[in-house]
Amino acid sequence: MRKNSIKNTRINGEVQKELSVIIQNEIKDPRIAPMTSVVAVEVAPDLKTCKAYISVLGNEEAAQNTLAGLKSAEGYIRRQLARTVNLRNTPEIRFILDQSIEYGVTMTKLIDDVRKRDEEEHEQDTEA
């Protein structure tokens, strides 16, 4: 089976949706930050493994605590996923911290700062 097949894409989307629901509603671990979201999921074509990219709103310590909480609850999450998603094999989940959203916010802020500084310099040039 090709990696980017329609079936694999559908499975990725379904697993991502169910992981989001499980993490938000069913896990009561205090280490997991309330603003945790599943950004993307890559299920292997053989359905044995799954990479779940997690984004956490907060500082680095909150992100590391959330990853630790998710890793400790991996068995429970996998069991719940097996109940809700009808797959031949329930994949072994590996949680990976995704910092692309945080990186995008930082880059947007830097761009806005440069634009603001350029506008101020332009106003000073026109006044002189």
mmCIF file of N, CA and C in Angstrom, residues 37-80:
data_model
loop_
_atom_site.group_PDB
_atom_site.id
_atom_site.type_symbol
_atom_site.label_atom_id
_atom_site.label_comp_id
_atom_site.label_asym_id
_atom_site.label_seq_id
_atom_site.Cartn_x
_atom_site.Cartn_y
_atom_site.Cartn_z
ATOM 1 N N SER A 37 -3.344 20.039 21.879
ATOM 2 C CA SER A 37 -4.074 19.649 20.673
ATOM 3 C C SER A 37 -3.228 18.690 19.841
ATOM 4 N N VAL A 38 -3.914 17.837 19.112
ATOM 5 C CA VAL A 38 -3.263 16.893 18.208
ATOM 6 C C VAL A 38 -3.193 17.580 16.848
ATOM 7 N N VAL A 39 -1.993 17.935 16.418
ATOM 8 C CA VAL A 39 -1.803 18.685 15.179
ATOM 9 C C VAL A 39 -1.885 17.770 13.964
ATOM 10 N N ALA A 40 -1.221 16.628 14.033
ATOM 11 C CA ALA A 40 -1.205 15.697 12.906
ATOM 12 C C ALA A 40 -0.957 14.294 13.421
ATOM 13 N N VAL A 41 -1.355 13.316 12.618
ATOM 14 C CA VAL A 41 -1.137 11.920 12.950
ATOM 15 C C VAL A 41 -0.654 11.214 11.695
ATOM 16 N N GLU A 42 0.368 10.389 11.844
ATOM 17 C CA GLU A 42 0.865 9.568 10.742
ATOM 18 C C GLU A 42 0.816 8.113 11.169
ATOM 19 N N VAL A 43 -0.142 7.378 10.631
ATOM 20 C CA VAL A 43 -0.250 5.951 10.902
ATOM 21 C C VAL A 43 0.519 5.218 9.806
ATOM 22 N N ALA A 44 1.353 4.268 10.205
ATOM 23 C CA ALA A 44 2.127 3.487 9.232
ATOM 24 C C ALA A 44 1.164 2.659 8.376
ATOM 25 N N PRO A 45 1.537 2.397 7.131
ATOM 26 C CA PRO A 45 0.654 1.625 6.247
ATOM 27 C C PRO A 45 0.288 0.241 6.781
ATOM 28 N N ASP A 46 1.167 -0.361 7.612
ATOM 29 C CA ASP A 46 0.848 -1.672 8.179
ATOM 30 C C ASP A 46 0.025 -1.576 9.458
ATOM 31 N N LEU A 47 -0.328 -0.367 9.881
ATOM 32 C CA LEU A 47 -1.158 -0.090 11.064
ATOM 33 C C LEU A 47 -0.505 -0.542 12.371
ATOM 34 N N LYS A 48 0.802 -0.679 12.394
ATOM 35 C CA LYS A 48 1.490 -1.123 13.610
ATOM 36 C C LYS A 48 1.926 0.050 14.488
ATOM 37 N N THR A 49 2.337 1.155 13.872
ATOM 38 C CA THR A 49 2.832 2.301 14.635
ATOM 39 C C THR A 49 2.116 3.576 14.195
ATOM 40 N N CYS A 50 2.184 4.556 15.068
ATOM 41 C CA CYS A 50 1.517 5.829 14.810
ATOM 42 C C CYS A 50 2.331 6.933 15.470
ATOM 43 N N LYS A 51 2.587 7.999 14.732
ATOM 44 C CA LYS A 51 3.232 9.181 15.294
ATOM 45 C C LYS A 51 2.163 10.239 15.468
ATOM 46 N N ALA A 52 1.991 10.717 16.694
ATOM 47 C CA ALA A 52 1.004 11.753 16.976
ATOM 48 C C ALA A 52 1.762 13.025 17.342
ATOM 49 N N TYR A 53 1.584 14.063 16.529
ATOM 50 C CA TYR A 53 2.257 15.338 16.767
ATOM 51 C C TYR A 53 1.365 16.196 17.653
ATOM 52 N N ILE A 54 1.900 16.575 18.812
ATOM 53 C CA ILE A 54 1.141 17.264 19.850
ATOM 54 C C ILE A 54 1.646 18.697 19.987
ATOM 55 N N SER A 55 0.715 19.631 20.069
ATOM 56 C CA SER A 55 1.055 21.034 20.305
ATOM 57 C C SER A 55 0.492 21.435 21.665
ATOM 58 N N VAL A 56 1.321 22.110 22.468
ATOM 59 C CA VAL A 56 0.923 22.518 23.811
ATOM 60 C C VAL A 56 1.093 24.016 23.928
ATOM 61 N N LEU A 57 0.016 24.691 24.331
ATOM 62 C CA LEU A 57 0.092 26.128 24.557
ATOM 63 C C LEU A 57 0.603 26.347 25.973
ATOM 64 N N GLY A 58 1.740 26.992 26.084
ATOM 65 C CA GLY A 58 2.349 27.218 27.387
ATOM 66 C C GLY A 58 3.858 27.209 27.259
ATOM 67 N N ASN A 59 4.520 27.143 28.409
ATOM 68 C CA ASN A 59 5.983 27.177 28.399
ATOM 69 C C ASN A 59 6.551 25.779 28.143
ATOM 70 N N GLU A 60 7.866 25.706 28.098
ATOM 71 C CA GLU A 60 8.553 24.446 27.795
ATOM 72 C C GLU A 60 8.290 23.393 28.871
ATOM 73 N N GLU A 61 8.213 23.834 30.117
ATOM 74 C CA GLU A 61 7.964 22.892 31.214
ATOM 75 C C GLU A 61 6.584 22.244 31.072
ATOM 76 N N ALA A 62 5.581 23.040 30.697
ATOM 77 C CA ALA A 62 4.237 22.490 30.494
ATOM 78 C C ALA A 62 4.234 21.485 29.351
ATOM 79 N N ALA A 63 4.991 21.773 28.303
ATOM 80 C CA ALA A 63 5.062 20.852 27.163
ATOM 81 C C ALA A 63 5.713 19.533 27.578
ATOM 82 N N GLN A 64 6.793 19.583 28.334
ATOM 83 C CA GLN A 64 7.472 18.363 28.760
ATOM 84 C C GLN A 64 6.600 17.556 29.725
ATOM 85 N N ASN A 65 5.899 18.252 30.636
ATOM 86 C CA ASN A 65 4.994 17.559 31.551
ATOM 87 C C ASN A 65 3.856 16.890 30.790
ATOM 88 N N THR A 66 3.338 17.570 29.771
ATOM 89 C CA THR A 66 2.255 17.004 28.968
ATOM 90 C C THR A 66 2.732 15.751 28.245
ATOM 91 N N LEU A 67 3.926 15.808 27.647
ATOM 92 C CA LEU A 67 4.465 14.629 26.971
ATOM 93 C C LEU A 67 4.640 13.462 27.948
ATOM 94 N N ALA A 68 5.132 13.752 29.151
ATOM 95 C CA ALA A 68 5.316 12.701 30.156
ATOM 96 C C ALA A 68 3.963 12.104 30.546
ATOM 97 N N GLY A 69 2.965 12.947 30.719
ATOM 98 C CA GLY A 69 1.625 12.465 31.064
ATOM 99 C C GLY A 69 1.024 11.615 29.960
ATOM 100 N N LEU A 70 1.211 12.030 28.707
ATOM 101 C CA LEU A 70 0.669 11.270 27.586
ATOM 102 C C LEU A 70 1.381 9.919 27.443
ATOM 103 N N LYS A 71 2.697 9.921 27.654
ATOM 104 C CA LYS A 71 3.433 8.656 27.551
ATOM 105 C C LYS A 71 3.008 7.682 28.637
ATOM 106 N N SER A 72 2.732 8.189 29.842
ATOM 107 C CA SER A 72 2.301 7.292 30.917
ATOM 108 C C SER A 72 0.881 6.777 30.680
ATOM 109 N N ALA A 73 0.057 7.525 29.960
ATOM 110 C CA ALA A 73 -1.322 7.114 29.680
ATOM 111 C C ALA A 73 -1.449 6.431 28.318
ATOM 112 N N GLU A 74 -0.330 6.083 27.705
ATOM 113 C CA GLU A 74 -0.355 5.535 26.346
ATOM 114 C C GLU A 74 -1.185 4.258 26.248
ATOM 115 N N GLY A 75 -1.083 3.384 27.230
ATOM 116 C CA GLY A 75 -1.852 2.139 27.212
ATOM 117 C C GLY A 75 -3.351 2.405 27.244
ATOM 118 N N TYR A 76 -3.758 3.317 28.119
ATOM 119 C CA TYR A 76 -5.181 3.673 28.206
ATOM 120 C C TYR A 76 -5.662 4.306 26.899
ATOM 121 N N ILE A 77 -4.853 5.198 26.346
ATOM 122 C CA ILE A 77 -5.233 5.877 25.098
ATOM 123 C C ILE A 77 -5.364 4.850 23.978
ATOM 124 N N ARG A 78 -4.443 3.928 23.912
ATOM 125 C CA ARG A 78 -4.481 2.908 22.864
ATOM 126 C C ARG A 78 -5.722 2.018 23.012
ATOM 127 N N ARG A 79 -6.063 1.670 24.247
ATOM 128 C CA ARG A 79 -7.247 0.848 24.503
ATOM 129 C C ARG A 79 -8.525 1.581 24.091
ATOM 130 N N GLN A 80 -8.615 2.870 24.426
ATOM 131 C CA GLN A 80 -9.785 3.663 24.034
ATOM 132 C C GLN A 80 -9.852 3.810 22.519
#
